[in-house]
Short mmCIF file of C-alpha atoms in Angstrom, two decimals:
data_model
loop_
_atom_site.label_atom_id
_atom_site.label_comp_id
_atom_site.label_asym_id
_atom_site.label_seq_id
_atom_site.Cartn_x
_atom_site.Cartn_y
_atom_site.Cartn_z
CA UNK A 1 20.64 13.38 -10.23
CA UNK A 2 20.18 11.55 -6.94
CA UNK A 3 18.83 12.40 -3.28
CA UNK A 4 21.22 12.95 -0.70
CA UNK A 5 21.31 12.56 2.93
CA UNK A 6 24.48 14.64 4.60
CA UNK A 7 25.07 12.82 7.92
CA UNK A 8 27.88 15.14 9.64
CA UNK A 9 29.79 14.17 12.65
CA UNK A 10 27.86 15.15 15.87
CA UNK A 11 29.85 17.88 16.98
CA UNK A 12 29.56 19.32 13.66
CA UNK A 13 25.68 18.54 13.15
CA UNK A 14 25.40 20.67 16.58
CA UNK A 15 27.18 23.61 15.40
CA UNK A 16 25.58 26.33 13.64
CA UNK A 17 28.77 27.99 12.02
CA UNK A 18 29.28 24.51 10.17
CA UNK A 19 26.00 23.92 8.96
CA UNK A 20 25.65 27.54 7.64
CA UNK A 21 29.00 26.69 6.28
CA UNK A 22 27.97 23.30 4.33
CA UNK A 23 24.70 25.68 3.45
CA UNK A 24 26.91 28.05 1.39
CA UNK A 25 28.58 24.93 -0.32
CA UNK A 26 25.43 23.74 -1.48
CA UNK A 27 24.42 27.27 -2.81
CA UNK A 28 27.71 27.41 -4.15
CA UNK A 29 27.87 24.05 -6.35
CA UNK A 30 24.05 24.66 -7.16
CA UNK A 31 22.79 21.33 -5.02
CA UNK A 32 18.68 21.77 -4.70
CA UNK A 33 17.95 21.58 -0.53
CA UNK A 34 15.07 19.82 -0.44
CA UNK A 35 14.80 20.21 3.26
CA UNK A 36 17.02 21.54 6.05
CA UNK A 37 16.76 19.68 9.16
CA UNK A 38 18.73 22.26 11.43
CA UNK A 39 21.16 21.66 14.39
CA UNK A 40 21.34 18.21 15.92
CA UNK A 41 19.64 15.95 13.39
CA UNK A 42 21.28 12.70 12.34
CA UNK A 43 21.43 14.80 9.23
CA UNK A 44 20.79 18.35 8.98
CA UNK A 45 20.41 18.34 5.27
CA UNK A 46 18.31 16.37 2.34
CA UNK A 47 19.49 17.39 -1.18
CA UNK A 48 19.24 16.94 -4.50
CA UNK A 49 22.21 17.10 -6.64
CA UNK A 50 24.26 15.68 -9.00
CA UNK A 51 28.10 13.58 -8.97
CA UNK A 52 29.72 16.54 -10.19
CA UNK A 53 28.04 18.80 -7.36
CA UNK A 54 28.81 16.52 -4.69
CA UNK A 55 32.52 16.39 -5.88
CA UNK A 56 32.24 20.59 -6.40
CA UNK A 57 31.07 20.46 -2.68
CA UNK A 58 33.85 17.42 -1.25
CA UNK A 59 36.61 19.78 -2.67
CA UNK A 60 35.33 23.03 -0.90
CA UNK A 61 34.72 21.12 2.24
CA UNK A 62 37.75 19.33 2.62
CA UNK A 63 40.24 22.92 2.14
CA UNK A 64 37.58 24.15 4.45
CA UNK A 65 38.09 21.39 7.35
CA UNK A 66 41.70 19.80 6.10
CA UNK A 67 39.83 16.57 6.44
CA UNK A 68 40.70 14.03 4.17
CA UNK A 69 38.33 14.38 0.76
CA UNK A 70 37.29 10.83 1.52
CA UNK A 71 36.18 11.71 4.45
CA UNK A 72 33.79 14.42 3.69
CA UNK A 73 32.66 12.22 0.81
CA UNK A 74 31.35 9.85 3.42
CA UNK A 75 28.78 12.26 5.06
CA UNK A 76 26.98 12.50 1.18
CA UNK A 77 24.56 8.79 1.77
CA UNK A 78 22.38 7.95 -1.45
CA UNK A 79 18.66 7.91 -0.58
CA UNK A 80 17.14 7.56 -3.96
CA UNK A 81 14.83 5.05 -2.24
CA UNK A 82 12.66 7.86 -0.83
CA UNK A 83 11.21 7.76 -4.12
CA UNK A 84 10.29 3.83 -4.50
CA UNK A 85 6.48 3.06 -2.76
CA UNK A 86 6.16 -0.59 -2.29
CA UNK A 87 2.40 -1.48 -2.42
CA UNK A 88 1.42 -3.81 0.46
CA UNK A 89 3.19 -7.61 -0.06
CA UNK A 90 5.61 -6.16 -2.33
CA UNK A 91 2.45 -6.83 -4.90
CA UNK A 92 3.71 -3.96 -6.93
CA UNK A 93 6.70 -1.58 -6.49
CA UNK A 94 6.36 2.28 -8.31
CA UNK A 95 9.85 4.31 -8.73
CA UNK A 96 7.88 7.54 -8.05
CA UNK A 97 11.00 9.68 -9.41
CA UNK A 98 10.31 7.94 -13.24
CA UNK A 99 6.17 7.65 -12.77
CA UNK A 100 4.31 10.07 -12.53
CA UNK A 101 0.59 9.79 -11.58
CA UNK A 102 -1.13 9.62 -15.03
CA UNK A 103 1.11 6.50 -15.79
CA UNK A 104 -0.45 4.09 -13.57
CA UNK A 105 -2.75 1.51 -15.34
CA UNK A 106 -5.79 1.45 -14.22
CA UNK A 107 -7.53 -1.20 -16.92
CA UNK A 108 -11.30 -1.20 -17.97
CA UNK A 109 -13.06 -2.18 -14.86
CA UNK A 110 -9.98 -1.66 -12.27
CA UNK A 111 -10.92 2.17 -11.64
CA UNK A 112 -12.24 3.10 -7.91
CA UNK A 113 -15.72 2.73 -7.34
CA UNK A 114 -15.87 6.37 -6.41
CA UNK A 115 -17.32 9.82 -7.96
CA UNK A 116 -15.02 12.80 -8.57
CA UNK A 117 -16.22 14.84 -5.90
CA UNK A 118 -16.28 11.75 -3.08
CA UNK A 119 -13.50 11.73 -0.92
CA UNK A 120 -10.98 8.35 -1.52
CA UNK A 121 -7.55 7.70 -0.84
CA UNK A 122 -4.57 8.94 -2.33
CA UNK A 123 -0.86 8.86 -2.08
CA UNK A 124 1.11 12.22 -0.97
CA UNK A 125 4.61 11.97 -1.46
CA UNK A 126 7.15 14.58 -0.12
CA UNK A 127 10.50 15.61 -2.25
CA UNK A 128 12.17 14.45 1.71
CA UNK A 129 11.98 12.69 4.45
CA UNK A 130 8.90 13.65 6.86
CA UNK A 131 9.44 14.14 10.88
CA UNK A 132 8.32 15.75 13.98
CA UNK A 133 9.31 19.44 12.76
CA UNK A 134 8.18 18.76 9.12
CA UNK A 135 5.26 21.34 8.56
CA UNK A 136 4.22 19.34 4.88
CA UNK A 137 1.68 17.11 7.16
CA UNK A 138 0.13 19.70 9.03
CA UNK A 139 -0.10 21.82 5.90
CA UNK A 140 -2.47 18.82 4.05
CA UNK A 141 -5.09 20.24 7.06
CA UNK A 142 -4.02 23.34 7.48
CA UNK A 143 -3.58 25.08 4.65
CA UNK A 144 -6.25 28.00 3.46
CA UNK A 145 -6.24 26.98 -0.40
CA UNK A 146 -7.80 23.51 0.04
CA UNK A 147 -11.36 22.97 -0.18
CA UNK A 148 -13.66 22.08 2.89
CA UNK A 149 -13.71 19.77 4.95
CA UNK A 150 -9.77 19.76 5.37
CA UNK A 151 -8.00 16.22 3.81
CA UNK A 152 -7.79 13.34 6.29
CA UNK A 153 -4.28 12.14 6.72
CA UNK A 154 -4.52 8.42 7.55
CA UNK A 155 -1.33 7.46 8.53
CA UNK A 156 2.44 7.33 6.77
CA UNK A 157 3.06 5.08 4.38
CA UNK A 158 6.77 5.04 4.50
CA UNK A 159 9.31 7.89 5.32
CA UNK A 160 8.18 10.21 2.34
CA UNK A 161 4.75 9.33 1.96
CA UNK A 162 1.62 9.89 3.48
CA UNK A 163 -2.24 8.56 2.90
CA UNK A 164 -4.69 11.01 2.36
CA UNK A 165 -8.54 10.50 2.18
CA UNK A 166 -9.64 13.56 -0.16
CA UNK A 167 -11.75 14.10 -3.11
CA UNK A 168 -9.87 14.82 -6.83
CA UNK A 169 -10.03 18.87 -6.22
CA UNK A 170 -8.05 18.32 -3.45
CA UNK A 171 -5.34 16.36 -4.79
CA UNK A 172 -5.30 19.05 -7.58
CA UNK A 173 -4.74 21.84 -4.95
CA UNK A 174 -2.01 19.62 -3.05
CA UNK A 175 0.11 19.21 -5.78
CA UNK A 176 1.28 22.52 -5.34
CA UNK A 177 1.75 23.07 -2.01
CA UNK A 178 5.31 23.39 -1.03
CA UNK A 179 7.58 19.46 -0.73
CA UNK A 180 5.17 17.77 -2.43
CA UNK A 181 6.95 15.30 -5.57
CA UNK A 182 3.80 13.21 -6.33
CA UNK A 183 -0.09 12.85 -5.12
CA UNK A 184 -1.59 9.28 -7.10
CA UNK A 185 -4.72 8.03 -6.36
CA UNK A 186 -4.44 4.56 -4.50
CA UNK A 187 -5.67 2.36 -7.17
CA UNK A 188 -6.83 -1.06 -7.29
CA UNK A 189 -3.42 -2.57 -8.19
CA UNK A 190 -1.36 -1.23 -4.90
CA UNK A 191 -4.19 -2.75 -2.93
CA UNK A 192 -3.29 -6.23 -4.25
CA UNK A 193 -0.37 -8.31 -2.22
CA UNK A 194 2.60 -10.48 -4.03
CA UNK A 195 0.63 -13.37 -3.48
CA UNK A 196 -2.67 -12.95 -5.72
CA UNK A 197 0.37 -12.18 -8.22
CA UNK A 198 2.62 -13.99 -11.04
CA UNK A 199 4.90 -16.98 -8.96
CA UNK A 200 8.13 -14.93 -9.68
CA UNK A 201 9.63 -11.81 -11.26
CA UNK A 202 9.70 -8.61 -10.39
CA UNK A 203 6.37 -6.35 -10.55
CA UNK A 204 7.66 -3.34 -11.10
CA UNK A 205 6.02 -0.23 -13.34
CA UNK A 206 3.33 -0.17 -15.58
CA UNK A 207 3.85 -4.02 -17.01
CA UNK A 208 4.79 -5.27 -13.56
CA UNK A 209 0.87 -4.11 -12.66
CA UNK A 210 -0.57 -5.48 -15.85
CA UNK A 211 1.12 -8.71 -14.83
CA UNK A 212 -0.65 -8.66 -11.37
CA UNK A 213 -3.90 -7.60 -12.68
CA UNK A 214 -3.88 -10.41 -15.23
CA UNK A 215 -2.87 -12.74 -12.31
CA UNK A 216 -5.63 -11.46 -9.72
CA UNK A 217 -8.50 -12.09 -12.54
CA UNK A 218 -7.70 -15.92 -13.35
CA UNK A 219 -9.82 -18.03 -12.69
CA UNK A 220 -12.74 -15.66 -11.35
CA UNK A 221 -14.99 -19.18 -10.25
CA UNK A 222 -12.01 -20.39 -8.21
CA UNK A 223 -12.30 -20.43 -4.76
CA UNK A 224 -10.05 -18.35 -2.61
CA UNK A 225 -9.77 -17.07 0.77
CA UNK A 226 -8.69 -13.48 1.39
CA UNK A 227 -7.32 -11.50 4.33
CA UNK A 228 -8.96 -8.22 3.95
CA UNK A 229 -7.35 -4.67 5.38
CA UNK A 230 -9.77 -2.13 5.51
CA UNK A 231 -9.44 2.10 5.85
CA UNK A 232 -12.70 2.77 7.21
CA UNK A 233 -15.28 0.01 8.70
CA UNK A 234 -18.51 0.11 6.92
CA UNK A 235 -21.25 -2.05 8.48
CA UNK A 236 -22.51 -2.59 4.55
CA UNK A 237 -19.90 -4.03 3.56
CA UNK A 238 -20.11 -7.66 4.94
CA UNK A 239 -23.88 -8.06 3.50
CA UNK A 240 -22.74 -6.73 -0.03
CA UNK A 241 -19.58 -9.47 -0.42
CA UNK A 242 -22.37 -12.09 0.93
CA UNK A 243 -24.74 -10.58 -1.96
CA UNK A 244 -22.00 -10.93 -4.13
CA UNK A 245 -21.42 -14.65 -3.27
CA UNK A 246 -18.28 -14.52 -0.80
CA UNK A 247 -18.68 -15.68 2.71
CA UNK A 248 -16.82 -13.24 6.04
CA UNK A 249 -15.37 -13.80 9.11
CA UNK A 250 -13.82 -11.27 11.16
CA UNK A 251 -9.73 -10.85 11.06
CA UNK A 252 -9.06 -8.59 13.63
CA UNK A 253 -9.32 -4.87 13.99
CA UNK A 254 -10.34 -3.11 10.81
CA UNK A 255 -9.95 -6.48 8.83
CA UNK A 256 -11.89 -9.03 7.22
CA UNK A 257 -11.17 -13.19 6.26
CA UNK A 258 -13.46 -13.47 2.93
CA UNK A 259 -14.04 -16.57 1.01
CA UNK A 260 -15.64 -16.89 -2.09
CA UNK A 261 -15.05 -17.02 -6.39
CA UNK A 262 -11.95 -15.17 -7.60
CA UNK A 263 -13.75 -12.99 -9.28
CA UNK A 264 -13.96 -10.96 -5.95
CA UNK A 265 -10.93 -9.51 -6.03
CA UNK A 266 -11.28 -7.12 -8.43
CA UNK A 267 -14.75 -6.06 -6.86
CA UNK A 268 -12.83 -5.38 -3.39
CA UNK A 269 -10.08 -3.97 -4.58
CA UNK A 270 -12.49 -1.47 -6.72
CA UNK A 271 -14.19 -0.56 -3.06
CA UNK A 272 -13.02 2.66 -1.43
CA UNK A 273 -12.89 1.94 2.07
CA UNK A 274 -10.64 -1.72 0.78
CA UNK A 275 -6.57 -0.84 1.79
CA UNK A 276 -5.11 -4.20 0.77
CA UNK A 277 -6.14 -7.61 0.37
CA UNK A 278 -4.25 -10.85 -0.09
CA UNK A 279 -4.21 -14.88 -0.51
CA UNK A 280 -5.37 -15.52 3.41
CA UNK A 281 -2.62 -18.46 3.67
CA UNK A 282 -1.90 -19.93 6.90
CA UNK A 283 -4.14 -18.30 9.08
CA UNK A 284 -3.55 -14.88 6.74
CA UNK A 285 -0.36 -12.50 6.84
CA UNK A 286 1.36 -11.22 9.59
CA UNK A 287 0.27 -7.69 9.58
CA UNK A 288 2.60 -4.52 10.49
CA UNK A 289 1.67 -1.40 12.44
CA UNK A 290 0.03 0.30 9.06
CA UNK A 291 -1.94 -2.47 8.25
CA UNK A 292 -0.52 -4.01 5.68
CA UNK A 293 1.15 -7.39 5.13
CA UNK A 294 4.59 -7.64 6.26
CA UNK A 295 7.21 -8.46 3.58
CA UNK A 296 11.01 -8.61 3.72
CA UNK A 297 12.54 -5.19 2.58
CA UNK A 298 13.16 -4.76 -1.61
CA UNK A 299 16.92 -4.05 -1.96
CA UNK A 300 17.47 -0.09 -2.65
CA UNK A 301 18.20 1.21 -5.88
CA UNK A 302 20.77 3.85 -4.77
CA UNK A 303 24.80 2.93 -4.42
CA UNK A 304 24.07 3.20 -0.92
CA UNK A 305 22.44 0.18 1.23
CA UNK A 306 21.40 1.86 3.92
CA UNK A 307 17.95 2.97 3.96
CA UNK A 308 17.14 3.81 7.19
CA UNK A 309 15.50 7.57 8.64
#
């Protein structure tokens, strides 16, 4: 089963007897439409289907058009790697179509430093891409079933995924709202960057975040100096890493430079209003328009190599 992006040639995108055409194909071979982006996307449906479906669906295209089969085959792109969230520095990467929430370590003394009922940040990811004329965003605010006061949606994570501050009743209630795939609270391990991690490999999964954990708490009297991203400014914050023994400077907006032991890590990665921390080499990371430290892009998992929206 993979996710599909149809790209059609423009004419055809634009026309409204060929999409509801290619709509009756899908129905036909028994493809899932995860969302239908209408007449004059760069591509008007995102599916779900299998390599028998998509060969059901080539076949009735091409005596449809008299196009080459090849050539219909090209409009079906793999996008499996809607469902792949890379934590900030590549620190840790989670295939969100194998893990589901409840899989994520979270070891003794990792867990939030939060109460059920106070809001924190989680993860919302959609089944497809989100855009302009999405309604899944507005319906995280919008929508009557959620408890009061209405989620706070941060910003987008990636294509698929947003970051929401709301409490655990929420998240419950979100899960079923209509295109949502996942909702995982943003632990302590997708707050830590590549380098407070293991010198090589791949941290993927449940071990790959062991492996960082394990790798963040060596050493806990070492000194270090950390770039610090933060959600939400909190004026306390500064005095308690002094009280803890850490030293601050400010980064920029809505970041921190602490030094102090290792053993800090773990206590700002456990703090709410913390988004992502890292080793503050050279100066600190360059940082990206989310906040986060920029990394180069992890090669997809799908057939396909493009990954662009």
């Amino acid at each position: 089963m993979h996710k599909i992006k149809i790209r059609m040639p423009d004419a055809m995108a634009r026309d409204e007897a060929s999409l509801k055409h290619v709509a009756a194909g899908l129905a036909s071979v028994g493809a899932r439409v995860l969302f239908e982006y209408g007449a004059g996307s760069g591509f008007p449906f995102f599916v779900q289907a299998t390599d028998s479906q998509l060969d059901a669906l080539a076949a009735r295209l091409t005596r449809l058009y008299q196009n080459p089969v090849e050539q219909v085959r090209a409009w079906f792109q793999y996008a499996d790697d809607v469902d792949v969230l890379e934590s900030v520095g590549l620190g840790l990467i989670v295939d969100t179509g194998r893990t589901r929430p409840d899989q994520l370590p979270v070891p003794r003394g990792w867990t939030l430093a939060a109460g059920p009922e106070q809001p924190v940040y989680w993860l919302v990811h959609f089944a497809a891409p989100m855009f302009g004329d999405s309604p899944w965003l507005a319906s995280l605010q919008h929508a009557p079933a959620l408890a009061s006061p209405a989620p706070v949606v941060l910003v987008d994570w990636n294509a698929t995924t947003a970051v929401v501050r709301m409490s655990a009743v929420q998240a419950g209630q979100v899960r079923r709202l209509p295109g949502v795939d996942w909702v995982g609270r943003y632990e302590a391990a997708l707050k830590l960057g590549r380098s407070l991690g293991p010198l090589s490999g791949c941290l993927e999964g449940r071990a790959g975040a062991a492996r960082l954990l394990r790798s963040a708490e060596a050493l806990p009297e070492e000194e270090v100096e950390l770039v610090v991203g933060l959600f939400e400014s909190n004026p306390k914050l500064s005095k308690a890493i002094i009280a803890q023994g850490g030293a601050v400077s400010e980064g920029g907006e809505d970041m921190l430079i602490v030094k102090g032991p290792r053993r800090l890590i773990r206590w700002l990665a456990r703090r709410v209003e913390v988004r992502f921390l890292d080793v503050a080499a050279t100066g600190g990371p360059a940082v990206d328009g989310l906040g986060s430290p920029v990394s180069a892009p992890r090669a997809p998992h799908s057939p396909s190599k493009e990954s662009e929206f």
